[in-house]
Amino acid sequence: MYKWLLAWRYLRTRYLALASIISVMLGVATLIVVNSVMAGFASKLRDRLRGLLSDIIIEHRSDNGFFGVEDKVRQVYEILGDRVAAVSPAIETFGILQFSYPHSREVITRPVIVIGVEPGSRARVGQFCQYLYTAENREHPEACFEVRGEIARRFRRAMEQWRWMQELRRPPPVPSRPVPMAPTFHDAVPPPFQADPESQAVLPPNPTPPELPAELREPSGIILGYSIATYRRPNAHVSDADKDIFLLRPGDRVTLMLLTAFDLPGHDGSQGIPRPMEETFAITDLFRSEMSEYDARLVFIHLKDMQRLRGMANRAKSLYIKLRDYSQDATEAIRLLSSSDAFPPQSFVVQTWEERQGSLLAAISIERGILNVLLFLIIAVAGFGILAIFYTIVVEKTRDIGILKALGASHGGILGLYLGYGLFLGLVGAGLGTALGIAITVYINEIEQAIARWTGQEVFNRSVYYFDQIPTDLQGSMVVLVNAGAVLIAVLASVFPALRAAMLHPARAVRWE
Amino acid sequence: MLIRKQGKEGELLLEAREVHKAYRKGKHEIQVLRGVNLQVAFGEFVAIVGASGSGKSTLLHVLGTLDVPDSGEVWLAGRRVDRLAAWEKDRLRNREMGFVFQFYHLLPELTLLENVLMPAMIRTSALGWLWQCWRARKQAWQWLQRLHLTARARSLPKELSGGEMQRAAIARALINGPRLLLADEPTGNLDPEAAREIAELLHDLNRRDGLTIIMVTHNWELAQQAERVLRLAEGKLTNAASQDNTPLVLMSGENRK
């Protein structure tokens, strides 16, 4: 009984011990915040990575893909049976995107990763449709490449304008007779460029424009990564509504250049080597996964357009498979698929999404592990602080220990008193640290903004990181583990001083001045 | 009655036989006790006088099992106690003996009442305390009433006067109903008025309640309170001489107040 009473009184009266409480508190708070943020990053990243892919990906080793999409899809269903929830074929390749921003005649060229997808089935295997910018497309992803309505009108107006520009820029016909001093070229200066397509009045009424080629009259749709079509206003605040400036909008025109697949000798007069193919597309939507790398790189077109452009009729490069129960069936599904004749390993790579993104995921978990070790070392440092402070307290309390022994307190009692004191310190420090850590985690975005305002320095640079907000994931098990670790370290640190206190010679301790 | 009668007057309570104790100070060994023999009967009040550094406190600690003699034996109520296991000594100190020190040695973090209750708390486990606490508190309160400390029960030691602290220390020593009170210079740090008060109190405890007291002091006046005064000199106990070093023949009753 006296142990707890005294430990409690010591806790309340020894201000020296506050230092160790604070060090435990800071250590615990740091661990909780760092772990929450890292877990938040990791889980959001995993979520996005998985959403962009699907559970299992079968990929052909060649860029030319495999023949017979329907057959392969059917075979997947045959091999896996009930385990499959959905399958979607896709073709991924590299391409060059060319466009010019409105108000500017500058032509911009960018390398991109082009993915040909079947929007309907793709929406079922991953979270493709959830990342679309237009709400309507998120609900009806199968129509996301269709150029219709306002998009079609905007595109048509832009094409009319563009056609006039082409027409006006065309060099004047060489006159049959020399016309003296008549600079006809200068007469044909194009009208000032009007960004607003509504003001049609500026279009010259005459002469009649030439017919548009068919691909421009009925263009195919394309979905651009969000960062290709926008840029972040410098010094923009996260909460600003207009922080992102749109350079391209749905309905704008882009030109995509691809290489045909290789093994098509004779097709279209080809020699069996890749040829560049280009086509003009109308933007139908933007794709925003909040992963800057993908948003700046990915471009989606319909699988049919991809097959047509690359000369890959009835071919696809990969199959995305969604399982009904990933955690349970993944290993078995991988085994079944890789051992089947339909997907021989010399031609196909069968992987789960985790294996596919293995290095990135491994890097994150290694990072987290190392950080945890380092942070626990911080708490260990706090532990040594407790040890030193405790030792001082024991020396200071030597006479009191002698008195307690004279009154009949046992070795174990004194040991328990100081261990109990250490336990209290650890508990109080860990409790305060948990409160502080949770508070910081919950309000981390507000805190970050406040710091950014005070210092003028952005802590969490949105252009470097993937997400707009600092993602956090506060896990109960982690909090409990951190607390247990901190309390354990506090108790361990008090073992040595407590032993010394227990071993004190009572007669000498009583005489201690 | 707050103090239980554990034995008949005149029966032997504490005995020390040929107790030797030496201290090591660096390379030197100082022989503090060189064959001390002492017999204390139930209900006796024994004072031990001696110059400072003569080993009075050491003797008291050996008698109180806080220290172990190098050789010799200590017996308490027919039981040899100097070679007992640590836990048995702890138990003995807690239940059979009470200590009073020169510097009161109250625990500064606890209130007067909590200090008085401390031996009772040590005696029981945390769970047992839930049952015992009421009884112990009642007993402590009776002691505080007797020692006129009730008004200061909630005060911390630093708010008390020396006399009050020493009275609290005596209450603490007696809360578990010990057979023996060991006092080490109980008035050494007090003003004459408070010292007299403590002396009267000890006398009263001995006479009225039959408490056996062994007191160590160099205060001759205080030693007069005792039935028997012994002198510790050169490591041995002898019958005390008077202040001017002439042998003192002790008679019962005569030098009591």
JSON list of N, CA, C and O in Angstrom, two decimals, chain A residues 60 62-70 89-91 261 263-264 303 306-307 310-318:
[
{"chain": "A", "resi": 60, "resn": "HIS", "atom": "N", "xyz": [1.49, -9.99, -71.44]},
{"chain": "A", "resi": 60, "resn": "HIS", "atom": "CA", "xyz": [2.30, -10.64, -72.46]},
{"chain": "A", "resi": 60, "resn": "HIS", "atom": "C", "xyz": [3.66, -9.99, -72.49]},
{"chain": "A", "resi": 60, "resn": "HIS", "atom": "O", "xyz": [3.80, -8.79, -72.32]},
{"chain": "A", "resi": 62, "resn": "SER", "atom": "N", "xyz": [5.67, -9.58, -74.92]},
{"chain": "A", "resi": 62, "resn": "SER", "atom": "CA", "xyz": [5.96, -8.77, -76.11]},
{"chain": "A", "resi": 62, "resn": "SER", "atom": "C", "xyz": [5.04, -7.56, -76.16]},
{"chain": "A", "resi": 62, "resn": "SER", "atom": "O", "xyz": [3.90, -7.60, -75.69]},
{"chain": "A", "resi": 63, "resn": "ASP", "atom": "N", "xyz": [5.53, -6.51, -76.77]},
{"chain": "A", "resi": 63, "resn": "ASP", "atom": "CA", "xyz": [4.72, -5.31, -76.92]},
{"chain": "A", "resi": 63, "resn": "ASP", "atom": "C", "xyz": [3.59, -5.56, -77.92]},
{"chain": "A", "resi": 63, "resn": "ASP", "atom": "O", "xyz": [2.65, -4.78, -78.01]},
{"chain": "A", "resi": 64, "resn": "ASN", "atom": "N", "xyz": [3.72, -6.62, -78.70]},
{"chain": "A", "resi": 64, "resn": "ASN", "atom": "CA", "xyz": [2.70, -6.90, -79.71]},
{"chain": "A", "resi": 64, "resn": "ASN", "atom": "C", "xyz": [1.46, -7.56, -79.13]},
{"chain": "A", "resi": 64, "resn": "ASN", "atom": "O", "xyz": [0.45, -7.66, -79.79]},
{"chain": "A", "resi": 65, "resn": "GLY", "atom": "N", "xyz": [1.59, -8.05, -77.92]},
{"chain": "A", "resi": 65, "resn": "GLY", "atom": "CA", "xyz": [0.45, -8.64, -77.26]},
{"chain": "A", "resi": 65, "resn": "GLY", "atom": "C", "xyz": [0.12, -10.03, -77.78]},
{"chain": "A", "resi": 65, "resn": "GLY", "atom": "O", "xyz": [0.90, -10.63, -78.54]},
{"chain": "A", "resi": 66, "resn": "PHE", "atom": "N", "xyz": [-1.00, -10.53, -77.35]},
{"chain": "A", "resi": 66, "resn": "PHE", "atom": "CA", "xyz": [-1.42, -11.88, -77.74]},
{"chain": "A", "resi": 66, "resn": "PHE", "atom": "C", "xyz": [-2.68, -11.78, -78.60]},
{"chain": "A", "resi": 66, "resn": "PHE", "atom": "O", "xyz": [-3.39, -10.77, -78.56]},
{"chain": "A", "resi": 67, "resn": "PHE", "atom": "N", "xyz": [-2.94, -12.83, -79.32]},
{"chain": "A", "resi": 67, "resn": "PHE", "atom": "CA", "xyz": [-4.08, -12.83, -80.21]},
{"chain": "A", "resi": 67, "resn": "PHE", "atom": "C", "xyz": [-5.27, -13.53, -79.54]},
{"chain": "A", "resi": 67, "resn": "PHE", "atom": "O", "xyz": [-5.08, -14.45, -78.74]},
{"chain": "A", "resi": 68, "resn": "GLY", "atom": "N", "xyz": [-6.45, -13.09, -79.88]},
{"chain": "A", "resi": 68, "resn": "GLY", "atom": "CA", "xyz": [-7.65, -13.77, -79.38]},
{"chain": "A", "resi": 68, "resn": "GLY", "atom": "C", "xyz": [-8.03, -13.32, -78.00]},
{"chain": "A", "resi": 68, "resn": "GLY", "atom": "O", "xyz": [-7.92, -14.08, -77.03]},
{"chain": "A", "resi": 69, "resn": "VAL", "atom": "N", "xyz": [-8.47, -12.08, -77.88]},
{"chain": "A", "resi": 69, "resn": "VAL", "atom": "CA", "xyz": [-8.78, -11.52, -76.56]},
{"chain": "A", "resi": 69, "resn": "VAL", "atom": "C", "xyz": [-9.92, -12.30, -75.90]},
{"chain": "A", "resi": 69, "resn": "VAL", "atom": "O", "xyz": [-9.83, -12.73, -74.76]},
{"chain": "A", "resi": 70, "resn": "GLU", "atom": "N", "xyz": [-10.99, -12.51, -76.68]},
{"chain": "A", "resi": 70, "resn": "GLU", "atom": "CA", "xyz": [-12.17, -13.19, -76.14]},
{"chain": "A", "resi": 70, "resn": "GLU", "atom": "C", "xyz": [-11.80, -14.56, -75.58]},
{"chain": "A", "resi": 70, "resn": "GLU", "atom": "O", "xyz": [-12.23, -14.94, -74.49]},
{"chain": "A", "resi": 89, "resn": "PRO", "atom": "N", "xyz": [-9.36, -6.66, -70.63]},
{"chain": "A", "resi": 89, "resn": "PRO", "atom": "CA", "xyz": [-8.14, -6.62, -71.43]},
{"chain": "A", "resi": 89, "resn": "PRO", "atom": "C", "xyz": [-7.66, -5.18, -71.57]},
{"chain": "A", "resi": 89, "resn": "PRO", "atom": "O", "xyz": [-8.44, -4.24, -71.47]},
{"chain": "A", "resi": 90, "resn": "ALA", "atom": "N", "xyz": [-6.36, -5.03, -71.82]},
{"chain": "A", "resi": 90, "resn": "ALA", "atom": "CA", "xyz": [-5.81, -3.68, -71.99]},
{"chain": "A", "resi": 90, "resn": "ALA", "atom": "C", "xyz": [-4.55, -3.75, -72.83]},
{"chain": "A", "resi": 90, "resn": "ALA", "atom": "O", "xyz": [-3.92, -4.81, -72.94]},
{"chain": "A", "resi": 91, "resn": "ILE", "atom": "N", "xyz": [-4.21, -2.62, -73.43]},
{"chain": "A", "resi": 91, "resn": "ILE", "atom": "CA", "xyz": [-2.93, -2.49, -74.14]},
{"chain": "A", "resi": 91, "resn": "ILE", "atom": "C", "xyz": [-2.24, -1.26, -73.58]},
{"chain": "A", "resi": 91, "resn": "ILE", "atom": "O", "xyz": [-2.82, -0.17, -73.57]},
{"chain": "A", "resi": 261, "resn": "ALA", "atom": "N", "xyz": [2.23, -2.01, -83.85]},
{"chain": "A", "resi": 261, "resn": "ALA", "atom": "CA", "xyz": [2.89, -3.23, -83.36]},
{"chain": "A", "resi": 261, "resn": "ALA", "atom": "C", "xyz": [3.76, -3.78, -84.46]},
{"chain": "A", "resi": 261, "resn": "ALA", "atom": "O", "xyz": [3.56, -3.51, -85.64]},
{"chain": "A", "resi": 263, "resn": "ASP", "atom": "N", "xyz": [4.84, -7.09, -85.61]},
{"chain": "A", "resi": 263, "resn": "ASP", "atom": "CA", "xyz": [4.90, -8.31, -86.44]},
{"chain": "A", "resi": 263, "resn": "ASP", "atom": "C", "xyz": [3.79, -8.34, -87.47]},
{"chain": "A", "resi": 263, "resn": "ASP", "atom": "O", "xyz": [3.08, -9.30, -87.59]},
{"chain": "A", "resi": 264, "resn": "LEU", "atom": "N", "xyz": [3.68, -7.28, -88.18]},
{"chain": "A", "resi": 264, "resn": "LEU", "atom": "CA", "xyz": [2.60, -7.24, -89.15]},
{"chain": "A", "resi": 264, "resn": "LEU", "atom": "C", "xyz": [3.15, -6.97, -90.54]},
{"chain": "A", "resi": 264, "resn": "LEU", "atom": "O", "xyz": [2.82, -5.95, -91.16]},
{"chain": "A", "resi": 303, "resn": "LEU", "atom": "N", "xyz": [-9.92, 0.76, -76.02]},
{"chain": "A", "resi": 303, "resn": "LEU", "atom": "CA", "xyz": [-9.15, -0.39, -76.52]},
{"chain": "A", "resi": 303, "resn": "LEU", "atom": "C", "xyz": [-9.31, -0.54, -78.03]},
{"chain": "A", "resi": 303, "resn": "LEU", "atom": "O", "xyz": [-8.36, -0.84, -78.75]},
{"chain": "A", "resi": 306, "resn": "MET", "atom": "N", "xyz": [-7.13, 1.85, -79.82]},
{"chain": "A", "resi": 306, "resn": "MET", "atom": "CA", "xyz": [-5.74, 1.39, -79.69]},
{"chain": "A", "resi": 306, "resn": "MET", "atom": "C", "xyz": [-5.46, 0.26, -80.68]},
{"chain": "A", "resi": 306, "resn": "MET", "atom": "O", "xyz": [-4.44, 0.26, -81.37]},
{"chain": "A", "resi": 307, "resn": "GLN", "atom": "N", "xyz": [-6.37, -0.70, -80.72]},
{"chain": "A", "resi": 307, "resn": "GLN", "atom": "CA", "xyz": [-6.18, -1.84, -81.63]},
{"chain": "A", "resi": 307, "resn": "GLN", "atom": "C", "xyz": [-6.14, -1.36, -83.08]},
{"chain": "A", "resi": 307, "resn": "GLN", "atom": "O", "xyz": [-5.31, -1.79, -83.88]},
{"chain": "A", "resi": 310, "resn": "ARG", "atom": "N", "xyz": [-2.81, 0.68, -83.76]},
{"chain": "A", "resi": 310, "resn": "ARG", "atom": "CA", "xyz": [-1.58, -0.08, -83.71]},
{"chain": "A", "resi": 310, "resn": "ARG", "atom": "C", "xyz": [-1.64, -1.32, -84.60]},
{"chain": "A", "resi": 310, "resn": "ARG", "atom": "O", "xyz": [-0.71, -2.12, -84.62]},
{"chain": "A", "resi": 311, "resn": "GLY", "atom": "N", "xyz": [-2.77, -1.49, -85.29]},
{"chain": "A", "resi": 311, "resn": "GLY", "atom": "CA", "xyz": [-2.91, -2.68, -86.13]},
{"chain": "A", "resi": 311, "resn": "GLY", "atom": "C", "xyz": [-2.92, -3.95, -85.30]},
{"chain": "A", "resi": 311, "resn": "GLY", "atom": "O", "xyz": [-2.26, -4.93, -85.62]},
{"chain": "A", "resi": 312, "resn": "MET", "atom": "N", "xyz": [-3.62, -3.92, -84.21]},
{"chain": "A", "resi": 312, "resn": "MET", "atom": "CA", "xyz": [-3.63, -5.08, -83.30]},
{"chain": "A", "resi": 312, "resn": "MET", "atom": "C", "xyz": [-5.04, -5.64, -83.19]},
{"chain": "A", "resi": 312, "resn": "MET", "atom": "O", "xyz": [-5.55, -5.86, -82.09]},
{"chain": "A", "resi": 313, "resn": "ALA", "atom": "N", "xyz": [-5.67, -5.89, -84.31]},
{"chain": "A", "resi": 313, "resn": "ALA", "atom": "CA", "xyz": [-7.05, -6.38, -84.27]},
{"chain": "A", "resi": 313, "resn": "ALA", "atom": "C", "xyz": [-7.13, -7.65, -83.44]},
{"chain": "A", "resi": 313, "resn": "ALA", "atom": "O", "xyz": [-6.31, -8.57, -83.60]},
{"chain": "A", "resi": 314, "resn": "ASN", "atom": "N", "xyz": [-8.13, -7.68, -82.55]},
{"chain": "A", "resi": 314, "resn": "ASN", "atom": "CA", "xyz": [-8.34, -8.83, -81.66]},
{"chain": "A", "resi": 314, "resn": "ASN", "atom": "C", "xyz": [-7.09, -9.20, -80.85]},
{"chain": "A", "resi": 314, "resn": "ASN", "atom": "O", "xyz": [-6.85, -10.35, -80.54]},
{"chain": "A", "resi": 315, "resn": "ARG", "atom": "N", "xyz": [-6.30, -8.20, -80.54]},
{"chain": "A", "resi": 315, "resn": "ARG", "atom": "CA", "xyz": [-5.12, -8.44, -79.72]},
{"chain": "A", "resi": 315, "resn": "ARG", "atom": "C", "xyz": [-5.18, -7.56, -78.47]},
{"chain": "A", "resi": 315, "resn": "ARG", "atom": "O", "xyz": [-5.80, -6.50, -78.49]},
{"chain": "A", "resi": 316, "resn": "ALA", "atom": "N", "xyz": [-4.51, -8.04, -77.43]},
{"chain": "A", "resi": 316, "resn": "ALA", "atom": "CA", "xyz": [-4.37, -7.20, -76.24]},
{"chain": "A", "resi": 316, "resn": "ALA", "atom": "C", "xyz": [-3.03, -7.55, -75.61]},
{"chain": "A", "resi": 316, "resn": "ALA", "atom": "O", "xyz": [-2.44, -8.58, -75.90]},
{"chain": "A", "resi": 317, "resn": "LYS", "atom": "N", "xyz": [-2.55, -6.66, -74.76]},
{"chain": "A", "resi": 317, "resn": "LYS", "atom": "CA", "xyz": [-1.25, -6.91, -74.14]},
{"chain": "A", "resi": 317, "resn": "LYS", "atom": "C", "xyz": [-1.41, -7.54, -72.76]},
{"chain": "A", "resi": 317, "resn": "LYS", "atom": "O", "xyz": [-0.61, -8.37, -72.35]},
{"chain": "A", "resi": 318, "resn": "SER", "atom": "N", "xyz": [-2.45, -7.14, -72.05]},
{"chain": "A", "resi": 318, "resn": "SER", "atom": "CA", "xyz": [-2.58, -7.69, -70.70]},
{"chain": "A", "resi": 318, "resn": "SER", "atom": "C", "xyz": [-4.04, -7.91, -70.33]},
{"chain": "A", "resi": 318, "resn": "SER", "atom": "O", "xyz": [-4.93, -7.32, -70.93]}
]
